[in-house]
Coordinates of C-alpha atoms and ligand atoms in Angstrom, one line a residue:
X91 CA 80.7 135.5 114.7
X92 CA 84.0 136.6 116.2
X93 CA 87.2 136.7 114.3
X94 CA 89.8 133.8 114.3
X95 CA 93.3 134.6 115.6
X96 CA 95.9 132.1 114.9
X97 CA 99.3 132.1 116.6
X98 CA 102.2 129.9 115.5
X99 CA 106.0 130.2 115.7
X100 CA 106.3 130.8 111.9
X101 CA 103.6 132.2 109.7
X102 CA 103.1 131.2 106.0
X103 CA 102.5 134.7 104.6
X104 CA 101.4 134.2 101.0
X105 CA 104.0 135.7 98.7
X106 CA 102.6 138.5 96.5
X107 CA 101.9 137.0 93.1
X108 CA 103.5 133.7 94.4
X109 CA 102.4 130.6 92.5
X110 CA 103.9 128.0 94.7
X111 CA 101.1 126.0 96.3
X112 CA 101.3 126.1 100.1
X113 CA 101.0 122.9 102.2
X114 CA 97.7 121.7 103.4
X115 CA 97.9 123.2 106.9
X116 CA 98.5 126.7 105.6
X117 CA 95.6 126.2 103.1
X118 CA 93.2 124.9 105.7
X119 CA 93.9 127.5 108.3
X120 CA 93.8 130.3 105.7
X121 CA 90.4 129.1 104.6
X122 CA 89.2 129.2 108.2
X123 CA 90.6 132.7 108.6
X124 CA 89.1 133.9 105.3
X125 CA 85.7 132.6 106.4
X126 CA 85.7 134.5 109.7
X127 CA 88.3 137.2 109.1
X128 CA 91.1 137.5 111.5
X129 CA 94.8 137.6 112.3
X130 CA 97.7 135.2 111.9
X131 CA 100.5 136.2 114.3
X132 CA 104.0 134.8 114.7
X133 CA 107.8 135.2 114.4
X134 CA 109.1 136.7 111.2
X135 CA 112.1 134.4 111.2
X136 CA 114.4 137.4 111.5
X137 CA 116.6 138.4 114.4
X138 CA 117.0 142.0 115.5
X139 CA 120.4 141.2 116.9
X140 CA 121.3 143.0 120.1
X141 CA 118.6 145.7 119.7
X142 CA 115.0 145.4 120.7
X143 CA 112.7 144.2 117.9
X144 CA 110.9 147.0 116.2
X145 CA 107.0 147.2 116.1
X146 CA 104.9 144.4 114.8
X147 CA 104.9 144.3 111.0
X148 CA 101.2 144.2 109.9
X149 CA 100.3 143.1 106.4
X150 CA 96.6 143.1 105.3
X151 CA 95.5 140.6 102.7
X152 CA 91.7 140.7 102.2
X153 CA 90.2 140.1 105.6
X154 CA 93.3 138.5 107.0
X155 CA 96.0 140.5 108.9
X156 CA 99.4 138.9 109.1
X157 CA 101.2 140.2 112.2
X158 CA 104.9 139.4 112.4
X159 CA 107.5 140.2 115.0
X160 CA 111.3 139.9 114.9
X161 CA 113.1 138.5 118.0
X162 CA 116.4 139.5 119.5
X163 CA 119.4 137.2 118.8
X164 CA 119.3 136.0 122.4
X165 CA 115.6 135.2 122.1
X166 CA 116.2 133.1 119.0
X167 CA 119.0 131.3 120.6
X168 CA 117.3 130.6 123.9
X169 CA 113.6 130.2 122.9
X170 CA 113.8 128.7 119.5
X171 CA 117.1 126.8 119.2
X172 CA 117.4 126.3 123.0
X173 CA 114.2 125.3 124.7
X174 CA 111.9 124.5 121.8
X175 CA 114.3 122.5 119.7
X176 CA 116.9 121.2 122.2
X177 CA 114.5 120.3 125.0
X178 CA 110.9 120.0 124.0
X179 CA 111.4 118.5 120.5
X180 CA 113.7 115.7 121.6
X181 CA 111.7 115.0 124.8
X182 CA 108.4 114.8 122.9
X183 CA 110.1 112.4 120.5
X184 CA 111.3 110.2 123.4
X185 CA 115.0 111.2 123.0
X186 CA 116.1 111.9 126.5
X187 CA 119.7 111.4 125.4
X188 CA 119.5 114.5 123.2
X189 CA 117.6 116.9 125.5
X190 CA 119.9 119.6 126.8
X191 CA 118.0 121.3 129.6
X192 CA 119.4 124.7 130.7
X193 CA 117.8 127.4 132.9
X194 CA 118.8 130.2 130.6
X195 CA 117.0 128.5 127.7
X196 CA 114.0 127.8 129.8
X197 CA 113.8 131.4 131.0
X198 CA 114.1 132.6 127.3
X199 CA 111.2 130.3 126.3
X200 CA 108.9 131.8 128.9
X201 CA 110.1 135.3 128.3
X202 CA 109.4 135.1 124.5
X203 CA 105.9 133.6 125.2
X204 CA 105.3 136.6 127.5
X205 CA 106.6 138.9 124.8
X206 CA 104.2 137.3 122.2
X207 CA 101.3 137.8 124.6
X208 CA 102.1 141.5 125.1
X209 CA 102.3 142.0 121.3
X210 CA 99.1 140.1 120.6
X211 CA 96.9 141.5 123.4
X212 CA 96.4 145.0 121.9
X213 CA 95.2 143.5 118.6
X214 CA 92.4 141.4 120.3
X215 CA 88.7 142.0 120.4
X216 CA 86.6 140.5 123.1
X217 CA 84.8 138.0 120.9
X218 CA 87.9 136.8 119.0
X219 CA 88.6 133.0 119.1
X220 CA 92.3 132.3 119.5
X221 CA 94.0 129.1 118.2
X222 CA 97.6 128.6 119.2
X223 CA 99.9 126.0 117.4
X224 CA 102.6 123.8 118.6
X225 CA 105.3 123.3 121.2
X226 CA 107.0 126.7 120.8
X227 CA 104.0 128.4 122.4
X228 CA 102.6 126.2 125.2
X229 CA 102.7 129.0 127.9
X230 CA 101.0 131.6 125.7
X231 CA 97.5 131.2 127.1
X232 CA 98.7 131.4 130.7
X233 CA 100.5 134.7 129.8
X234 CA 97.4 136.1 128.1
X235 CA 95.2 135.1 131.0
X236 CA 97.6 136.9 133.4
X237 CA 96.9 140.0 131.3
X238 CA 93.2 139.6 131.9
X239 CA 92.4 138.2 128.4
X240 CA 89.2 136.2 128.7
X241 CA 88.8 135.0 125.1
X242 CA 88.3 131.4 124.2
X243 CA 91.8 130.0 123.5
X244 CA 92.6 126.6 122.0
X245 CA 95.9 124.8 121.5
X246 CA 97.0 122.1 119.0
X247 CA 100.2 120.1 119.5
X248 CA 101.6 118.9 116.2
X249 CA 104.2 116.6 117.8
X250 CA 103.7 113.6 120.1
X251 CA 103.0 114.0 123.8
X252 CA 105.3 111.7 125.8
X253 CA 104.5 109.5 128.8
X254 CA 105.1 110.8 132.4
X255 CA 108.4 109.0 132.9
X256 CA 109.8 110.9 129.9
X257 CA 108.2 114.3 130.5
X258 CA 109.2 114.4 134.1
X259 CA 112.9 114.3 133.3
X260 CA 112.3 118.0 132.3
X261 CA 112.7 120.1 135.5
X262 CA 109.9 122.5 134.4
X263 CA 107.3 119.9 133.5
X264 CA 104.8 121.3 136.0
X265 CA 104.9 124.7 134.5
X266 CA 104.5 123.2 131.1
X267 CA 101.5 121.2 132.2
X268 CA 100.0 124.2 134.0
X269 CA 100.5 126.1 130.7
X270 CA 98.3 123.6 128.9
X271 CA 95.6 123.7 131.6
X272 CA 95.2 127.5 130.9
X273 CA 93.6 126.7 127.5
X274 CA 89.9 126.0 126.9
X275 CA 90.7 123.1 124.5
X276 CA 94.0 121.2 124.1
X277 CA 94.2 119.1 120.9
X278 CA 96.6 116.2 120.3
X279 CA 97.2 114.2 117.1
X280 CA 96.1 110.8 118.5
X281 CA 94.3 109.1 121.3
X282 CA 97.7 107.8 122.5
X283 CA 99.0 111.3 123.0
X284 CA 95.8 112.2 124.9
X285 CA 96.2 109.1 127.1
X286 CA 99.8 110.1 127.9
X287 CA 98.7 113.6 128.8
X288 CA 96.0 112.3 131.2
X289 CA 98.7 109.9 132.7
X290 CA 101.0 112.9 133.3
X291 CA 98.3 114.8 135.1
X292 CA 97.4 111.8 137.3
X293 CA 101.0 110.8 138.1
X294 CA 101.8 114.1 139.6
X295 CA 98.4 114.4 141.3
X296 CA 98.1 117.6 139.4
X297 CA 94.8 116.7 137.9
X298 CA 92.7 114.0 136.2
X299 CA 90.5 113.1 133.3
X300 CA 86.9 113.7 134.2
X301 CA 85.4 111.8 131.2
X302 CA 83.6 113.2 128.2
X303 CA 86.9 114.8 127.1
X304 CA 87.0 117.0 130.1
X305 CA 90.1 117.4 132.3
X306 CA 90.8 119.1 135.6
X307 CA 94.2 120.6 136.6
X308 CA 95.2 123.5 138.7
X309 CA 91.5 123.7 139.9
X310 CA 90.5 124.5 136.3
X311 CA 88.3 122.4 134.0
X312 CA 89.2 122.3 130.3
X313 CA 88.7 120.1 127.3
X314 CA 91.2 117.8 125.6
X315 CA 90.8 115.7 122.5
X316 CA 92.5 113.9 119.6
X317 CA 92.3 115.6 116.2
X318 CA 94.5 113.8 113.6
X319 CA 95.8 116.4 111.2
X320 CA 95.4 115.6 107.5
X321 CA 95.9 116.9 103.9
X322 CA 93.7 118.3 101.2
X323 CA 93.1 114.7 100.0
X324 CA 91.0 115.3 96.8
X325 CA 93.0 118.3 95.7
X326 CA 96.4 116.5 96.2
X327 CA 95.2 113.4 94.3
X328 CA 94.3 115.5 91.3
X329 CA 97.5 117.4 91.6
X330 CA 99.5 114.2 91.5
X331 CA 97.6 112.8 88.6
X332 CA 98.6 115.9 86.6
X333 CA 102.1 116.0 88.0
X334 CA 103.2 112.7 86.4
X335 CA 103.7 114.5 83.1
X336 CA 105.9 117.2 84.7
X337 CA 109.2 117.2 82.8
X338 CA 111.4 116.5 85.9
X339 CA 109.2 113.6 86.8
X340 CA 109.5 112.3 83.3
X341 CA 113.3 112.6 83.5
X342 CA 113.2 110.6 86.8
X343 CA 111.1 107.9 85.2
X344 CA 113.5 107.6 82.3
X345 CA 116.5 107.5 84.6
X346 CA 115.2 104.7 86.8
X347 CA 114.5 102.7 83.6
X348 CA 112.1 99.9 84.5
X349 CA 113.3 99.6 88.1
X350 CA 110.8 99.7 91.0
X351 CA 111.0 103.0 92.8
X352 CA 111.0 103.2 96.6
X353 CA 110.5 106.7 98.0
X354 CA 111.3 108.3 101.3
X355 CA 110.6 112.0 102.0
X356 CA 111.6 113.6 105.3
X357 CA 113.0 116.7 106.7
X358 CA 116.5 115.8 107.9
X359 CA 115.6 115.0 111.5
X360 CA 116.7 112.3 114.0
X361 CA 113.0 111.5 114.7
X362 CA 112.6 110.2 111.1
X363 CA 114.6 107.0 111.5
X364 CA 116.8 107.6 108.4
X365 CA 119.8 105.5 109.4
X366 CA 117.6 102.5 110.4
X367 CA 115.7 102.9 107.1
X368 CA 118.9 102.8 105.0
X369 CA 120.1 99.8 107.0
X370 CA 116.7 98.1 106.2
X371 CA 117.1 98.8 102.5
X372 CA 120.6 97.5 102.5
X373 CA 119.4 94.3 104.3
X374 CA 116.6 93.9 101.9
X375 CA 118.9 94.1 98.9
X376 CA 121.5 91.7 100.4
X377 CA 118.8 89.2 101.5
X378 CA 117.0 89.3 98.1
X379 CA 119.5 88.9 95.2
X380 CA 116.6 88.6 92.8
X381 CA 115.8 92.3 93.5
X382 CA 119.4 93.5 93.0
X383 CA 119.6 96.0 90.2
X384 CA 115.8 96.0 90.0
X385 CA 115.1 98.7 92.6
X386 CA 116.0 102.3 93.2
X387 CA 115.5 103.9 96.6
X388 CA 115.1 107.7 96.3
X389 CA 115.4 109.5 99.6
X390 CA 114.5 113.2 99.5
X391 CA 115.7 114.9 102.6
X392 CA 115.7 118.7 102.8
X393 CA 118.0 120.2 105.4
X394 CA 116.4 121.5 108.5
X395 CA 117.6 123.3 111.7
X396 CA 121.2 123.0 110.5
X397 CA 122.2 125.4 113.3
X398 CA 121.5 122.7 115.9
X399 CA 124.7 120.6 116.3
X400 CA 122.8 117.2 116.2
X401 CA 121.3 118.1 112.8
X402 CA 124.6 119.1 111.3
X403 CA 126.2 115.9 112.5
X404 CA 123.2 113.9 111.2
X405 CA 123.6 115.4 107.8
X406 CA 127.1 114.0 107.5
X407 CA 126.2 110.6 109.0
X408 CA 123.3 109.9 106.7
X409 CA 125.2 111.1 103.6
X410 CA 128.1 108.8 104.5
X411 CA 125.8 105.9 105.2
X412 CA 124.1 106.2 101.8
X413 CA 127.5 106.5 100.1
X414 CA 128.8 103.4 101.9
X415 CA 125.8 101.3 100.8
X416 CA 126.1 102.5 97.2
X417 CA 129.8 101.7 97.3
X418 CA 129.2 98.2 98.7
X419 CA 126.2 97.2 96.5
X420 CA 126.3 99.5 93.4
X421 CA 127.5 98.3 90.0
X422 CA 128.6 100.3 87.0
X423 CA 125.0 100.7 85.8
X424 CA 123.1 100.7 89.1
X425 CA 123.1 103.2 92.0
X426 CA 120.9 101.6 94.7
X427 CA 120.2 104.8 96.8
X428 CA 119.7 108.2 95.4
X429 CA 120.1 110.6 98.3
X430 CA 119.1 114.2 97.9
X431 CA 119.9 116.6 100.6
X432 CA 117.6 119.4 99.3
X433 CA 114.0 119.9 98.6
X434 CA 112.0 119.4 95.4
X435 CA 109.0 121.4 94.2
X436 CA 105.6 120.3 95.3
X437 CA 104.5 119.2 91.8
X438 CA 107.7 117.1 91.4
X439 CA 107.1 115.6 94.8
X440 CA 103.5 114.7 94.0
X441 CA 104.6 113.1 90.7
X442 CA 107.4 111.1 92.3
X443 CA 105.0 109.8 95.0
X444 CA 102.8 108.5 92.2
X445 CA 105.7 106.9 90.3
X446 CA 106.9 105.1 93.4
X447 CA 105.9 101.4 94.0
X448 CA 106.6 101.8 97.7
X449 CA 106.3 104.8 100.1
X450 CA 108.8 104.1 102.9
X451 CA 107.7 106.1 106.0
X452 CA 109.5 104.8 109.0
X453 CA 110.0 107.5 111.7
X454 CA 111.1 106.4 115.1
X455 CA 108.4 108.7 116.5
X456 CA 106.1 111.2 114.7
X457 CA 103.1 113.3 115.7
X458 CA 101.2 112.4 112.6
X459 CA 103.4 112.3 109.4
X460 CA 101.8 113.9 106.4
X461 CA 104.1 112.3 103.9
X462 CA 102.3 109.0 104.6
X463 CA 99.0 110.6 103.8
X464 CA 100.3 112.4 100.7
X465 CA 101.8 109.2 99.3
X466 CA 98.4 107.4 99.6
X467 CA 96.5 110.3 98.0
X468 CA 99.0 110.5 95.1
X469 CA 98.5 106.9 94.0
X470 CA 97.0 105.7 90.7
X471 CA 93.8 104.0 91.8
X472 CA 94.2 101.3 89.1
X473 CA 97.8 100.4 90.1
X474 CA 98.5 101.8 93.5
X475 CA 101.8 101.5 95.4
X476 CA 102.2 100.1 98.9
X477 CA 102.7 102.3 102.0
X478 CA 105.2 100.9 104.6
X479 CA 104.5 102.8 107.8
X480 CA 106.1 103.0 111.2
X481 CA 103.8 101.9 114.0
X482 CA 105.2 104.9 115.9
X483 CA 103.8 107.5 113.6
X484 CA 100.5 109.0 114.5
X485 CA 99.3 108.2 111.0
X486 CA 99.5 104.5 111.9
X487 CA 96.4 105.0 114.1
X488 CA 94.5 105.9 111.0
X489 CA 96.0 104.2 107.9
X490 CA 95.0 100.6 108.4
X491 CA 95.8 99.5 104.9
X492 CA 99.6 100.2 105.4
X493 CA 102.2 97.5 106.1
X494 CA 103.0 98.5 109.6
X495 CA 106.6 98.1 110.8
X496 CA 108.7 98.6 113.9
X497 CA 111.5 100.8 112.5
X498 CA 114.0 99.6 115.2
X499 CA 113.6 96.1 113.7
X500 CA 115.8 96.4 110.6
X501 CA 115.2 92.8 109.5
X502 CA 111.4 93.2 109.9
X503 CA 111.4 96.4 107.7
X504 CA 113.6 94.7 105.2
X505 CA 111.0 91.8 105.0
X506 CA 108.2 94.3 104.5
X507 CA 110.0 95.8 101.6
X508 CA 110.1 92.4 100.0
X509 CA 106.4 91.9 100.8
X510 CA 105.4 95.3 99.4
X511 CA 107.3 94.8 96.1
X512 CA 105.8 91.4 95.6
X513 CA 102.2 92.3 96.6
X514 CA 99.5 91.2 94.1
X515 CA 97.5 94.0 92.5
X516 CA 94.2 92.9 94.2
X517 CA 95.7 93.3 97.6
X518 CA 97.3 96.6 96.8
X519 CA 94.0 98.0 95.5
X520 CA 92.1 96.8 98.5
X521 CA 94.6 98.2 101.0
X522 CA 94.8 101.5 99.1
X523 CA 91.0 101.9 98.8
X524 CA 90.6 101.5 102.5
X525 CA 93.2 104.3 103.3
X526 CA 92.0 106.6 100.5
X527 CA 88.3 106.4 101.6
X528 CA 89.4 107.2 105.1
X529 CA 91.5 110.2 103.9
X530 CA 88.8 111.6 101.6
X531 CA 86.5 111.7 104.6
X532 CA 89.1 112.9 107.1
X533 CA 90.8 115.6 105.2
X534 CA 92.4 118.8 106.6
X535 CA 89.2 120.9 106.4
X536 CA 87.5 118.3 108.5
X537 CA 90.3 118.5 111.0
X538 CA 90.0 122.3 111.2
X539 CA 86.2 122.2 111.4
X540 CA 86.2 119.6 114.2
X541 CA 88.7 121.5 116.3
X542 CA 86.9 124.8 115.8
X543 CA 83.5 123.3 116.6
X544 CA 84.9 121.8 119.9
X545 CA 86.7 125.1 120.8
X546 CA 83.5 127.1 120.3
X547 CA 81.6 124.6 122.5
X548 CA 84.4 124.3 125.2
Ligands
GDG791 C1 105.3 118.2 112.0 C2 105.2 116.9 112.8 C3 103.0 116.4 111.7 C4 109.1 117.4 102.8 N1 110.1 117.4 101.9 C5 109.7 118.2 100.9 C6 108.4 118.7 101.2 N2 108.1 118.2 102.3 C7 106.8 118.4 103.0 C8 106.0 117.1 102.9 C9 105.0 117.3 104.1 C10 105.8 118.1 105.0 O1 106.9 118.7 104.3 C11 106.4 117.3 106.2 O2 105.3 117.0 107.1 P1 105.4 115.8 108.1 O3 104.1 115.7 108.7 O4 105.8 114.6 107.4 O5 106.6 116.1 109.1 P2 107.1 117.4 110.0 O6 107.8 118.4 109.2 O7 108.0 116.8 111.0 O8 105.8 118.1 110.7 C12 104.4 115.8 112.1 C13 103.1 117.7 111.1 O9 103.9 118.6 111.9 C14 101.8 118.4 110.9 O10 101.1 118.4 112.1 O11 102.4 115.5 110.8 O12 104.3 114.7 112.8 O13 106.5 116.4 113.1 O14 103.9 118.0 103.7 O15 105.4 117.0 101.7 N3 107.7 119.5 100.3 C15 108.3 119.8 99.1 N4 109.6 119.5 98.8 C16 110.3 118.6 99.7 O16 111.5 118.3 99.3 N5 107.7 120.6 98.3

């Protein structure tokens, strides 16, 4: 059995003696790496400034080698902030208005992918299987192929794949599509993303779906499929059960008194629909005087990508909006929205999910959304809360027991909040059971195994 080689923009190198439990993705991929032995390669997160990055930093831990490279300041600016986060991220989340296409950034993106290929190639053995992750590294397989690498290479996209009319606004869409065709297997989160991908191939007469999960493009046949990413369901459920007695979670329980808790947890990102969500909460409170002073909405929103101007601006907008709603609706003894602009530890997060009567997950567009799955897994089976979920999250294709909402419809989301908070126990249990059974069967190990099996067979 060949080794597994994972390549992703950032690499979750386990900290020596670190006790912080890593997220499900890191755990699942690490388990797959441990089973076969292998390499996890990516960017160290550090810039070498104006000088060339030094050699790869290699760290051995058991049978896994973590291989990290620095990037120059120009690379970070053009590849990471430029093309990945100011072109591909907004486009794949249907935000044409925010995509800032520039030739310099595009060139930087392809240059860094070539650089990654050149750093990776000398580490490879002929029977290694390579698994590349996410939108930062789409052209990597094409670069490796140009260097004569013949290994099996798979790709998984964590974010949505847009329809042709959106993708084609990007001048280099053909190169990006050709980049995907160089893989043996291309994995998307949902069947909708896969359909969009097939539509893009057809529209440009670049290729087509051949049936049976096979595609042709660029005179090359490759496989494509939908593999919804998931969480370590059973472990997270157990973790949340224990976490309710965590001292910080107890403090939170005392401070909300007997009010119903609504929770939102999102990186601060325009794709997550935060302003529409706060509007919906405000509308719910205004429309339902009986619930006034009886609910607390906790929104945990760690900063992300603050170096990108839209994110910095958003940070201010969301904080001001939460402040305005609290000013308008709050009373001397009631703060309707608790807005946190930093992260909490994983045990506290798990305990807060379990405490919350409603998980409010309303992205405008999301590849999957693991918060929705974590919220479900964390519930008390005897008295579960209700998940309100955007129909535009990949998770909506799987979590049929959620109350699905259109996040652009503020009034509709507000009504769903009322319905969730008034839902009888029997219905809550029935909806939760359906979702939990699904998640126990479709956990992150299954996601990893399914992808690997198809890659081996591709
Ligand atoms: C991308 C795609 C896709 C959040 N705040 C805290 C915290 N988190 C953790 C959550 C969850 C993770 O971060 C967020 O994952 P999501 O899936 O919700 O969203 P993205 O970060 O946008 O991820 C997405 C995912 O990739 C995987 O393929 O589902 O669609 O956009 O695990 O729990 N964790 C802690 N404190 C926080 O304050 N400890």
